[in-house]
PDB file of C-alpha atoms in Angstrom:
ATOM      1  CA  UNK A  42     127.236  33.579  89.101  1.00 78.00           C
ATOM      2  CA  UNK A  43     124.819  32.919  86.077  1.00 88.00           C
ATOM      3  CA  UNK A  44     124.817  35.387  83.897  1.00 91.00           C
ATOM      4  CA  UNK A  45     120.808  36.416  84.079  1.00 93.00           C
ATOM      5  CA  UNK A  46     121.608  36.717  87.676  1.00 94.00           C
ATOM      6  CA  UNK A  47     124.595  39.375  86.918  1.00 94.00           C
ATOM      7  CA  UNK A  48     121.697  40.853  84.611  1.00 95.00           C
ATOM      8  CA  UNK A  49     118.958  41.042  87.091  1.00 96.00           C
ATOM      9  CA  UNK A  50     121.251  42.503  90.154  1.00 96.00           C
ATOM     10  CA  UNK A  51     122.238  45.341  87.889  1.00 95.00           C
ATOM     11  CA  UNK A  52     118.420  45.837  86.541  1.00 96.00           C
ATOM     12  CA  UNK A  53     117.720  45.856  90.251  1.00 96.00           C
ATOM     13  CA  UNK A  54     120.143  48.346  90.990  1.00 95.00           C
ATOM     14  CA  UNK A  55     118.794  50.764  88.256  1.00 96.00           C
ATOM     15  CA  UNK A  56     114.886  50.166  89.369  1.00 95.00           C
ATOM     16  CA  UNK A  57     116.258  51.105  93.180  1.00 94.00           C
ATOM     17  CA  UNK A  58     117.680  54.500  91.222  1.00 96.00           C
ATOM     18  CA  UNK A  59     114.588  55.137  89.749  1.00 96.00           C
ATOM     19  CA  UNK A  60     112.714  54.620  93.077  1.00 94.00           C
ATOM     20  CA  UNK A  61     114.984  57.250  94.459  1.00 94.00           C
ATOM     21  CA  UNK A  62     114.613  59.801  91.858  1.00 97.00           C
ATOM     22  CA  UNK A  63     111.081  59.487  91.969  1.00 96.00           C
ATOM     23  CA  UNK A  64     110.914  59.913  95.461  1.00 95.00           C
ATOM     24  CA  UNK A  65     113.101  63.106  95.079  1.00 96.00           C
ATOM     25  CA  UNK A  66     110.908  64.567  92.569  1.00 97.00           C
ATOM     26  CA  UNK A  67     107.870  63.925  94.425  1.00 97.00           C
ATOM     27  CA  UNK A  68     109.169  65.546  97.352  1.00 96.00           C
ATOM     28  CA  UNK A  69     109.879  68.697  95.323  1.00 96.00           C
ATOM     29  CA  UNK A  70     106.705  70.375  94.776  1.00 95.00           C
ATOM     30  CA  UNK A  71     105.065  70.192  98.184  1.00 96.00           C
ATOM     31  CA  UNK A  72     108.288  72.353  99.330  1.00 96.00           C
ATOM     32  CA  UNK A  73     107.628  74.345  96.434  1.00 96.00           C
ATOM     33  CA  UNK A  74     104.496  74.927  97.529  1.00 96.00           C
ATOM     34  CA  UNK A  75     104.917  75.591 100.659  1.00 96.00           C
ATOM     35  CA  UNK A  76     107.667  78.547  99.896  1.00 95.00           C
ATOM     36  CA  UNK A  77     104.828  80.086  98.065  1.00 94.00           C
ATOM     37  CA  UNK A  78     102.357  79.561 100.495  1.00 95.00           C
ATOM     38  CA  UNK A  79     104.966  81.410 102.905  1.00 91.00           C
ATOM     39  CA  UNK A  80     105.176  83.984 100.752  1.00 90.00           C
ATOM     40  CA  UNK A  81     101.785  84.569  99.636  1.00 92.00           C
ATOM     41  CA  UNK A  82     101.045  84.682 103.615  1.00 91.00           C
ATOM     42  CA  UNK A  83     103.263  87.492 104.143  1.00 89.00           C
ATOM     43  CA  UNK A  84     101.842  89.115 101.534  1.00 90.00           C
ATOM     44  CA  UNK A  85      98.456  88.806 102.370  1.00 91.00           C
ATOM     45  CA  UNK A  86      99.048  89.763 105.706  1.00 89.00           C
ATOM     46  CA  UNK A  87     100.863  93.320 104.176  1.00 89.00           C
ATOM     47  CA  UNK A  88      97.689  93.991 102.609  1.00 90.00           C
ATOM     48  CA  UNK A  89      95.512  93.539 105.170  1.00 90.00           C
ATOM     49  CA  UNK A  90      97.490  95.847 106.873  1.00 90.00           C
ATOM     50  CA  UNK A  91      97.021  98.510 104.432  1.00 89.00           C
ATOM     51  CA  UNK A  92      93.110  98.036 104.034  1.00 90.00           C
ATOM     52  CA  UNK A  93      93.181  98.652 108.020  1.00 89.00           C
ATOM     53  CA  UNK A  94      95.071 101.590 107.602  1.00 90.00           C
ATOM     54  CA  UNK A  95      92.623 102.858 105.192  1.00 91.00           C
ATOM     55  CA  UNK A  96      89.855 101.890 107.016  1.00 90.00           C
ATOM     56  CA  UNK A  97      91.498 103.291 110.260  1.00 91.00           C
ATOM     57  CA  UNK A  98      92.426 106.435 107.825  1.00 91.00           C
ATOM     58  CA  UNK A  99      88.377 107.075 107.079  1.00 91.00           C
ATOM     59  CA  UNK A 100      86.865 106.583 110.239  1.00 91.00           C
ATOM     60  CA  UNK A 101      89.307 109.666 111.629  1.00 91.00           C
ATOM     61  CA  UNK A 102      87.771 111.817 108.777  1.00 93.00           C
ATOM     62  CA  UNK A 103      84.431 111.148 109.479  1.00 94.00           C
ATOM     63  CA  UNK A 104      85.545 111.718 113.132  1.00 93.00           C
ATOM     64  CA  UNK A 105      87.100 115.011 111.210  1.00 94.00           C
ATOM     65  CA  UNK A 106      83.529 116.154 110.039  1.00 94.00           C
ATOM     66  CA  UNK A 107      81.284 115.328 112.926  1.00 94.00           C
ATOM     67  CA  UNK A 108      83.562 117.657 115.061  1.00 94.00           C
ATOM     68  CA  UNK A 109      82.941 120.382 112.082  1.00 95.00           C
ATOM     69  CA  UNK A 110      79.594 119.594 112.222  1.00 95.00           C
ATOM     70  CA  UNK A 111      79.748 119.887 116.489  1.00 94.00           C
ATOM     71  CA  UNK A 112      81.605 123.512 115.966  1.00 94.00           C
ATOM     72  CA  UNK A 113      79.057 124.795 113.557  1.00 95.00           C
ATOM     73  CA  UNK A 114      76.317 124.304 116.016  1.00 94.00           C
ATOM     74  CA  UNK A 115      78.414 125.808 118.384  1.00 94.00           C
ATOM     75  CA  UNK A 116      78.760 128.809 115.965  1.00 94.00           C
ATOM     76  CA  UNK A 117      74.708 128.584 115.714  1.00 94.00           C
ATOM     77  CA  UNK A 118      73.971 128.276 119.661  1.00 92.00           C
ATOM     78  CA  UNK A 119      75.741 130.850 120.311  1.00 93.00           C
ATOM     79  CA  UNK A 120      74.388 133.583 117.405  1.00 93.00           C
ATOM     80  CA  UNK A 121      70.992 132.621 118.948  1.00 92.00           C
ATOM     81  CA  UNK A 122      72.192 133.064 122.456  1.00 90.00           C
ATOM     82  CA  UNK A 123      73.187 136.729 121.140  1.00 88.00           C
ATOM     83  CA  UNK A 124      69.847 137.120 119.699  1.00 90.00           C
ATOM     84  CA  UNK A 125      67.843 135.981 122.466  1.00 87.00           C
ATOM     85  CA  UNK A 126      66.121 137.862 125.195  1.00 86.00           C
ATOM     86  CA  UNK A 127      65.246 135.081 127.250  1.00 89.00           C
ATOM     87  CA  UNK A 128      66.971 133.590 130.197  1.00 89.00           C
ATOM     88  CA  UNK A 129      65.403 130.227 130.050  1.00 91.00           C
ATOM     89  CA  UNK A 130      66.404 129.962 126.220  1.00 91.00           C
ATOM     90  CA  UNK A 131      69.649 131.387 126.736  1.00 92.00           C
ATOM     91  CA  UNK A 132      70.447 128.878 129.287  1.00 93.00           C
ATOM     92  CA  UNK A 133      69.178 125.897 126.940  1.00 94.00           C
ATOM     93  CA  UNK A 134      71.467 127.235 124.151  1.00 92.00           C
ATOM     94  CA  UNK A 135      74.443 126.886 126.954  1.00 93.00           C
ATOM     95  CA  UNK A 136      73.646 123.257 127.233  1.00 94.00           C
ATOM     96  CA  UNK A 137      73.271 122.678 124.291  1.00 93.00           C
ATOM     97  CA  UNK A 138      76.689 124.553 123.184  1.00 93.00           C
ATOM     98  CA  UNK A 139      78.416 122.214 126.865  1.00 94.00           C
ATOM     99  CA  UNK A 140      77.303 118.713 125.408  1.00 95.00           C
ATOM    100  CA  UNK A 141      78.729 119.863 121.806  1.00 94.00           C
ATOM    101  CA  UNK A 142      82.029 120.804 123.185  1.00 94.00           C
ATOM    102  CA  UNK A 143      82.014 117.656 125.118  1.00 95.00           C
ATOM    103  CA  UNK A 144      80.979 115.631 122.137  1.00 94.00           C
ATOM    104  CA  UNK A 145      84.437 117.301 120.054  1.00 94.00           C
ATOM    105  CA  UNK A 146      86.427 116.805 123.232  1.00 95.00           C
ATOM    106  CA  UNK A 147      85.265 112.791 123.011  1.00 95.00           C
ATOM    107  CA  UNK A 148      85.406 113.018 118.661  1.00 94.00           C
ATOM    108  CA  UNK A 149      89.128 114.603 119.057  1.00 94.00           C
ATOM    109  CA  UNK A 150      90.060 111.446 121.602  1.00 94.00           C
ATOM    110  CA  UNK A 151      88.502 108.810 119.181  1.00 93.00           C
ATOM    111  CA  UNK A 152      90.329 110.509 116.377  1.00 93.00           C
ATOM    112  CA  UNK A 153      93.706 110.551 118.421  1.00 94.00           C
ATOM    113  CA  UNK A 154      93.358 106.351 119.377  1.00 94.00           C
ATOM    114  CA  UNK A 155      92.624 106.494 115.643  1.00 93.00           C
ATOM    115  CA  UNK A 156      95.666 107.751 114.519  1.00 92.00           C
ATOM    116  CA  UNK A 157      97.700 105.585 117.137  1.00 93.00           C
ATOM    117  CA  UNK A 158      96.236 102.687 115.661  1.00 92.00           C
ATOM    118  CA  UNK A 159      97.182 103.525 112.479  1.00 91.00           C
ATOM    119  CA  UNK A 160     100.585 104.720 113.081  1.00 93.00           C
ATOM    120  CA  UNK A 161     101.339 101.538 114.796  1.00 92.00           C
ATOM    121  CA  UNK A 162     100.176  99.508 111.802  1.00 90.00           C
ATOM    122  CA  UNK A 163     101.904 101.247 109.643  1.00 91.00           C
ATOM    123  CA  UNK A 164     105.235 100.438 111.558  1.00 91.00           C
ATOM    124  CA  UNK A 165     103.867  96.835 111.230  1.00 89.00           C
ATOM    125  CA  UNK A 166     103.769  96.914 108.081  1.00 89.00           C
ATOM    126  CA  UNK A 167     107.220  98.612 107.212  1.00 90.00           C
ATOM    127  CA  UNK A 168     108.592  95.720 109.168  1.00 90.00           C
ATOM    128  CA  UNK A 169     106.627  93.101 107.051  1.00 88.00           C
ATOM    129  CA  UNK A 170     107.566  95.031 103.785  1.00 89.00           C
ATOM    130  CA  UNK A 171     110.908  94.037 104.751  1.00 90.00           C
ATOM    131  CA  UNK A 172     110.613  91.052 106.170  1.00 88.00           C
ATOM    132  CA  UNK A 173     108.465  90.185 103.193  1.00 88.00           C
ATOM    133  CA  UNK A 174     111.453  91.630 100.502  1.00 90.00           C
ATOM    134  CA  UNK A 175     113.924  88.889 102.565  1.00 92.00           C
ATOM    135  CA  UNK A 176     111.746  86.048 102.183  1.00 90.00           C
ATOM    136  CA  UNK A 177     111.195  86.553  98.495  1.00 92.00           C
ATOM    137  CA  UNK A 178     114.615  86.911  97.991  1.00 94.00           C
ATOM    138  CA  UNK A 179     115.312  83.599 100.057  1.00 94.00           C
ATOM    139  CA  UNK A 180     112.146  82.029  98.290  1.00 94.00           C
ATOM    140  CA  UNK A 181     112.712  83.172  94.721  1.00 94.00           C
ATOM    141  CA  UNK A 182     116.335  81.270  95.578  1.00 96.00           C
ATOM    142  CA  UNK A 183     115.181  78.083  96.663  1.00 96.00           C
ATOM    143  CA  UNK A 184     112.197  77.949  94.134  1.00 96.00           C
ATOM    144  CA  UNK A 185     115.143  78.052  91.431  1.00 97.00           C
ATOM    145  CA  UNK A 186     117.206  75.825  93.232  1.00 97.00           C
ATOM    146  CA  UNK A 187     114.453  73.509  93.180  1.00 97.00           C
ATOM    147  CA  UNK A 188     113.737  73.969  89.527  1.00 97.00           C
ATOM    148  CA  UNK A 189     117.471  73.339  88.418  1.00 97.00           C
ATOM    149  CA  UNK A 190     116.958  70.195  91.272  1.00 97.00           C
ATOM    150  CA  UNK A 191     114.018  69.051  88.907  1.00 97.00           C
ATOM    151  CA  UNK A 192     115.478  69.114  85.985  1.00 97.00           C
ATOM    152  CA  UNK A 193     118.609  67.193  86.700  1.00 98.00           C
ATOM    153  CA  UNK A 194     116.159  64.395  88.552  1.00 97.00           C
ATOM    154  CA  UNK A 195     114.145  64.146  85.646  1.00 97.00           C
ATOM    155  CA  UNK A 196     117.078  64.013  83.042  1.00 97.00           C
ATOM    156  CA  UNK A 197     118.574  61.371  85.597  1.00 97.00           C
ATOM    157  CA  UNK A 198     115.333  59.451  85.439  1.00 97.00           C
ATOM    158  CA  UNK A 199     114.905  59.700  82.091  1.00 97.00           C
ATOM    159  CA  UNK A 200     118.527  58.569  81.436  1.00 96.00           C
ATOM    160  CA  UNK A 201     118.049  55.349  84.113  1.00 96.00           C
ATOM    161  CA  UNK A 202     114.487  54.865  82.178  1.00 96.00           C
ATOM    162  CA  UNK A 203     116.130  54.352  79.097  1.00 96.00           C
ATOM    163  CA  UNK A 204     118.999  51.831  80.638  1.00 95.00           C
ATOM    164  CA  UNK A 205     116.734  50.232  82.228  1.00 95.00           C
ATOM    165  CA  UNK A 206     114.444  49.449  79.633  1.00 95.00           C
ATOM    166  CA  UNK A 207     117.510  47.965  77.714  1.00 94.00           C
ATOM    167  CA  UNK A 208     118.545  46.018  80.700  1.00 94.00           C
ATOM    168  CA  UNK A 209     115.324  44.546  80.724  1.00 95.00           C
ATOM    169  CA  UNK A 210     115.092  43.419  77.280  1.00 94.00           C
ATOM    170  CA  UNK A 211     118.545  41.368  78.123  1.00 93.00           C
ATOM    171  CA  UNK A 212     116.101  38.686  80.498  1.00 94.00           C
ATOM    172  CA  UNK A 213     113.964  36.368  79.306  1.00 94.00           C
ATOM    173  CA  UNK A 214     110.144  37.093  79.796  1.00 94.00           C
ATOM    174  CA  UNK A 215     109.676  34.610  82.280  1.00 94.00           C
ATOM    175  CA  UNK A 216     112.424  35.551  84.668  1.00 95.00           C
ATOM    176  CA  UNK A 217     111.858  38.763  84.281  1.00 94.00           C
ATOM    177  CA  UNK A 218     108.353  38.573  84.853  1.00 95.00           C
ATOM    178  CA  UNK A 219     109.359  36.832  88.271  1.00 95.00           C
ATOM    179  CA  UNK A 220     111.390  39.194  89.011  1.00 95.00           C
ATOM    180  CA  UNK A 221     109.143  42.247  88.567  1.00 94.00           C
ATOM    181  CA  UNK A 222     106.547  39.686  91.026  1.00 94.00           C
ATOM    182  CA  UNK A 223     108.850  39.751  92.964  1.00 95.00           C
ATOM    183  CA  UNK A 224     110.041  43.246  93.267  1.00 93.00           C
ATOM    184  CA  UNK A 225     106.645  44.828  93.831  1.00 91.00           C
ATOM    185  CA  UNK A 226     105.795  41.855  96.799  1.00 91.00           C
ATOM    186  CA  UNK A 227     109.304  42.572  98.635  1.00 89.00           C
ATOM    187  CA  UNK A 228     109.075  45.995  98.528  1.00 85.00           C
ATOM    188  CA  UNK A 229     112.603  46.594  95.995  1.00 85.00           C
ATOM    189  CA  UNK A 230     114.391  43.381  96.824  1.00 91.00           C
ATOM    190  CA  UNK A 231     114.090  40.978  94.630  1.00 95.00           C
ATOM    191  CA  UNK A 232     117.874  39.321  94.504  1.00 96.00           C
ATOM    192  CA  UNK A 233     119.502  38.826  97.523  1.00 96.00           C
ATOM    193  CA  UNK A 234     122.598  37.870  98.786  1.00 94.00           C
ATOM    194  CA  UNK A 235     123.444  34.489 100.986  1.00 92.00           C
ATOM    195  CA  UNK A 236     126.107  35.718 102.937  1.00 82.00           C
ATOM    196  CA  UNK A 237     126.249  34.151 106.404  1.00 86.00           C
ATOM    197  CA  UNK A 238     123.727  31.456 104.971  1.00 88.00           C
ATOM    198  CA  UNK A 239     120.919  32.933 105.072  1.00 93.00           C
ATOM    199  CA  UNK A 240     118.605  34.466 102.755  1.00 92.00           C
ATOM    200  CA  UNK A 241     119.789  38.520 102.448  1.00 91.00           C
ATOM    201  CA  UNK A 242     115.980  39.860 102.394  1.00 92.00           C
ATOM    202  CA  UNK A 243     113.637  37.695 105.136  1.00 92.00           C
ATOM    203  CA  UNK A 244     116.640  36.475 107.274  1.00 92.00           C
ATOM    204  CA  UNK A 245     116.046  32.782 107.207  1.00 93.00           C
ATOM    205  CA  UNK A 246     119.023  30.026 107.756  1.00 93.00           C
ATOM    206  CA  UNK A 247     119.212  28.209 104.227  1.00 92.00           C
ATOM    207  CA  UNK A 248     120.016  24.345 104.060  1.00 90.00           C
ATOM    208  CA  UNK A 249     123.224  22.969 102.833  1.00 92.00           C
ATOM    209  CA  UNK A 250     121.538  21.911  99.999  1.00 92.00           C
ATOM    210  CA  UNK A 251     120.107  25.320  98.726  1.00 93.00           C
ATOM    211  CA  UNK A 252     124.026  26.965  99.718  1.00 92.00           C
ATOM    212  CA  UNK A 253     125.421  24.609  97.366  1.00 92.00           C
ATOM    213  CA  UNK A 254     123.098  24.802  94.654  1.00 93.00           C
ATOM    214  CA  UNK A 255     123.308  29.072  94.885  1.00 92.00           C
ATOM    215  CA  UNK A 256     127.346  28.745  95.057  1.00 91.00           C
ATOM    216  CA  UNK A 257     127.314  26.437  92.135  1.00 91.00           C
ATOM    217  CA  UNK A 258     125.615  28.737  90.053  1.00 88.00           C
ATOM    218  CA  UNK A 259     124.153  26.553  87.534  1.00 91.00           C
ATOM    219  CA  UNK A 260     120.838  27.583  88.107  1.00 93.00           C
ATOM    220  CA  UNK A 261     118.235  30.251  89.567  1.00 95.00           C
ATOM    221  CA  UNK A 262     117.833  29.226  93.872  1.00 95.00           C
ATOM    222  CA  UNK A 263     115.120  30.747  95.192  1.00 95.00           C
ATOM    223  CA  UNK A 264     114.388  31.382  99.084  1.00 95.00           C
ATOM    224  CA  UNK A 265     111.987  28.850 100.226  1.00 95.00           C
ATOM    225  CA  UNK A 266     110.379  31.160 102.657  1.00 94.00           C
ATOM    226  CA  UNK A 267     109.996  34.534 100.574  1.00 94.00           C
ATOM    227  CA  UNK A 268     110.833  33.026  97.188  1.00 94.00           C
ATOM    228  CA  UNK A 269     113.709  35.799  96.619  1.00 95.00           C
ATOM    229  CA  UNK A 270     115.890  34.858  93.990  1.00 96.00           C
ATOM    230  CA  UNK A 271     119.088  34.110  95.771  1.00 96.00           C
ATOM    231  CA  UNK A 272     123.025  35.008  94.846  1.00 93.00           C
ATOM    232  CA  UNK A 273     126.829  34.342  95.951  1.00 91.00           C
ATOM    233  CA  UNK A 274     130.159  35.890  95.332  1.00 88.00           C
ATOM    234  CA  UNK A 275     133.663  35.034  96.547  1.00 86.00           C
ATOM    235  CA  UNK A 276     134.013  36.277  99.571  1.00 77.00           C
ATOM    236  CA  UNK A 277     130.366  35.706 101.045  1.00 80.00           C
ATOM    237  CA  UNK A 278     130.321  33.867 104.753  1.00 76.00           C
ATOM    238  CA  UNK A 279     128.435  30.670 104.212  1.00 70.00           C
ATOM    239  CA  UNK A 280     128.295  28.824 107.031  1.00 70.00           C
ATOM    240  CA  UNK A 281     125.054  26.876 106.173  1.00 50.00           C
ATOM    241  CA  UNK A 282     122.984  24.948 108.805  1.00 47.00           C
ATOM    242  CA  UNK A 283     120.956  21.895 107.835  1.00 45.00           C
TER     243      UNK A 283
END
């Protein structure tokens, strides 16, 4: 095998690492991301919770004073009930003083549903407060996982980065500019093999002719259908068709 060849399948090999890694990377910060999102969903759904229960917690105090209010009138029908002399008004203070008991017996059930409300949301809440601690615990975890994950990808990279750019400086300008053509149009696969004679990345029977050439290794055979840069090692099946 020629020797740029040797150089090019190994420079290949270290861009299909860096591919990787940069795949791996880029797949680490939408799960980041999303852990917080999780969490920050929880979280928001705690204190929502809470501002209910506040809410919940006022509107049964204001329930609180307009049945105070309802009781003082009571108090005051019923001093001017014992101050008047007149049967009509007497009887109008009575209905006034049945509708104001009526009104606390409706305040005290509105500030009983109240209270239910709240004391289920509170339970709610106690469950997402723990709930809530598990997931941080489980997020705050992975999020570090992830970190340490990032750093050894991008030490890795940086590492293959560096080979690679020394690889690179082994081939010749031309080739390597073909090959870099080459990689970016066939999607990574620039040298390929010609085992079973035929070309290793579109699949097409090679002649004779191109088998020998690529076993002889005297110079670079290229695929005359894709225009990969073609390779053989002992071992390879070549059974080549015309």
């Amino acid at each position: 095998m020629l020797e740029v060849l040797q150089r090019l399948l190994v420079l290949q090999d270290r861009d299909r690492r860096i591919l990787q890694l940069q795949e791996e990377l880029l797949r680490i910060e939408p799960e980041r991301q999303e852990l917080r999102n999780r969490l920050a969903a929880l979280e928001a759904q705690i204190e929502a919770d809470r501002l209910a229960i506040k809410k919940l917690e006022t509107q049964r105090k204001e329930l609180e004073l307009e049945v105070e209010a309802k009781k003082q009138l009571i108090e005051k029908y019923s001093l001017q009930q014992y101050q008047t002399r007149k049967n009509e008004e007497y009887r109008a203070l009575a209905h006034e003083i049945e509708q104001c008991k009526e009104a606390i017996r409706q305040l005290e059930d509105r500030q009983l549903d109240l209270m239910e409300q709240a004391e289920n949301t509170q339970r709610q809440v106690a469950a997402l407060l723990q709930t809530a601690a598990e997931t941080r615990r489980t997020v705050n975890q992975r999020l570090a996982d992830l970190d340490q994950a990032e750093a050894n990808l991008k030490r890795q990279l940086s590492q293959l980065e560096t080979e690679r750019t020394e690889l690179a400086a082994q081939v010749d300008e031309p080739v390597r500019h073909r090959y870099h053509r080459l990689l970016k149009a066939r999607g990574g696969n620039a040298v390929v093999p010609i085992d079973r004679g035929v070309c290793g990345g579109c699949h097409m029977h090679l002649s004779r002719h191109l088998v020998v050439a690529c076993m002889a290794g005297q110079e670079l055979v290229s695929c005359p259908n894709c225009g990969r840069l073609l390779y053989y090692t002992p071992g390879m099946d070549v059974n080549a068709t015309d």
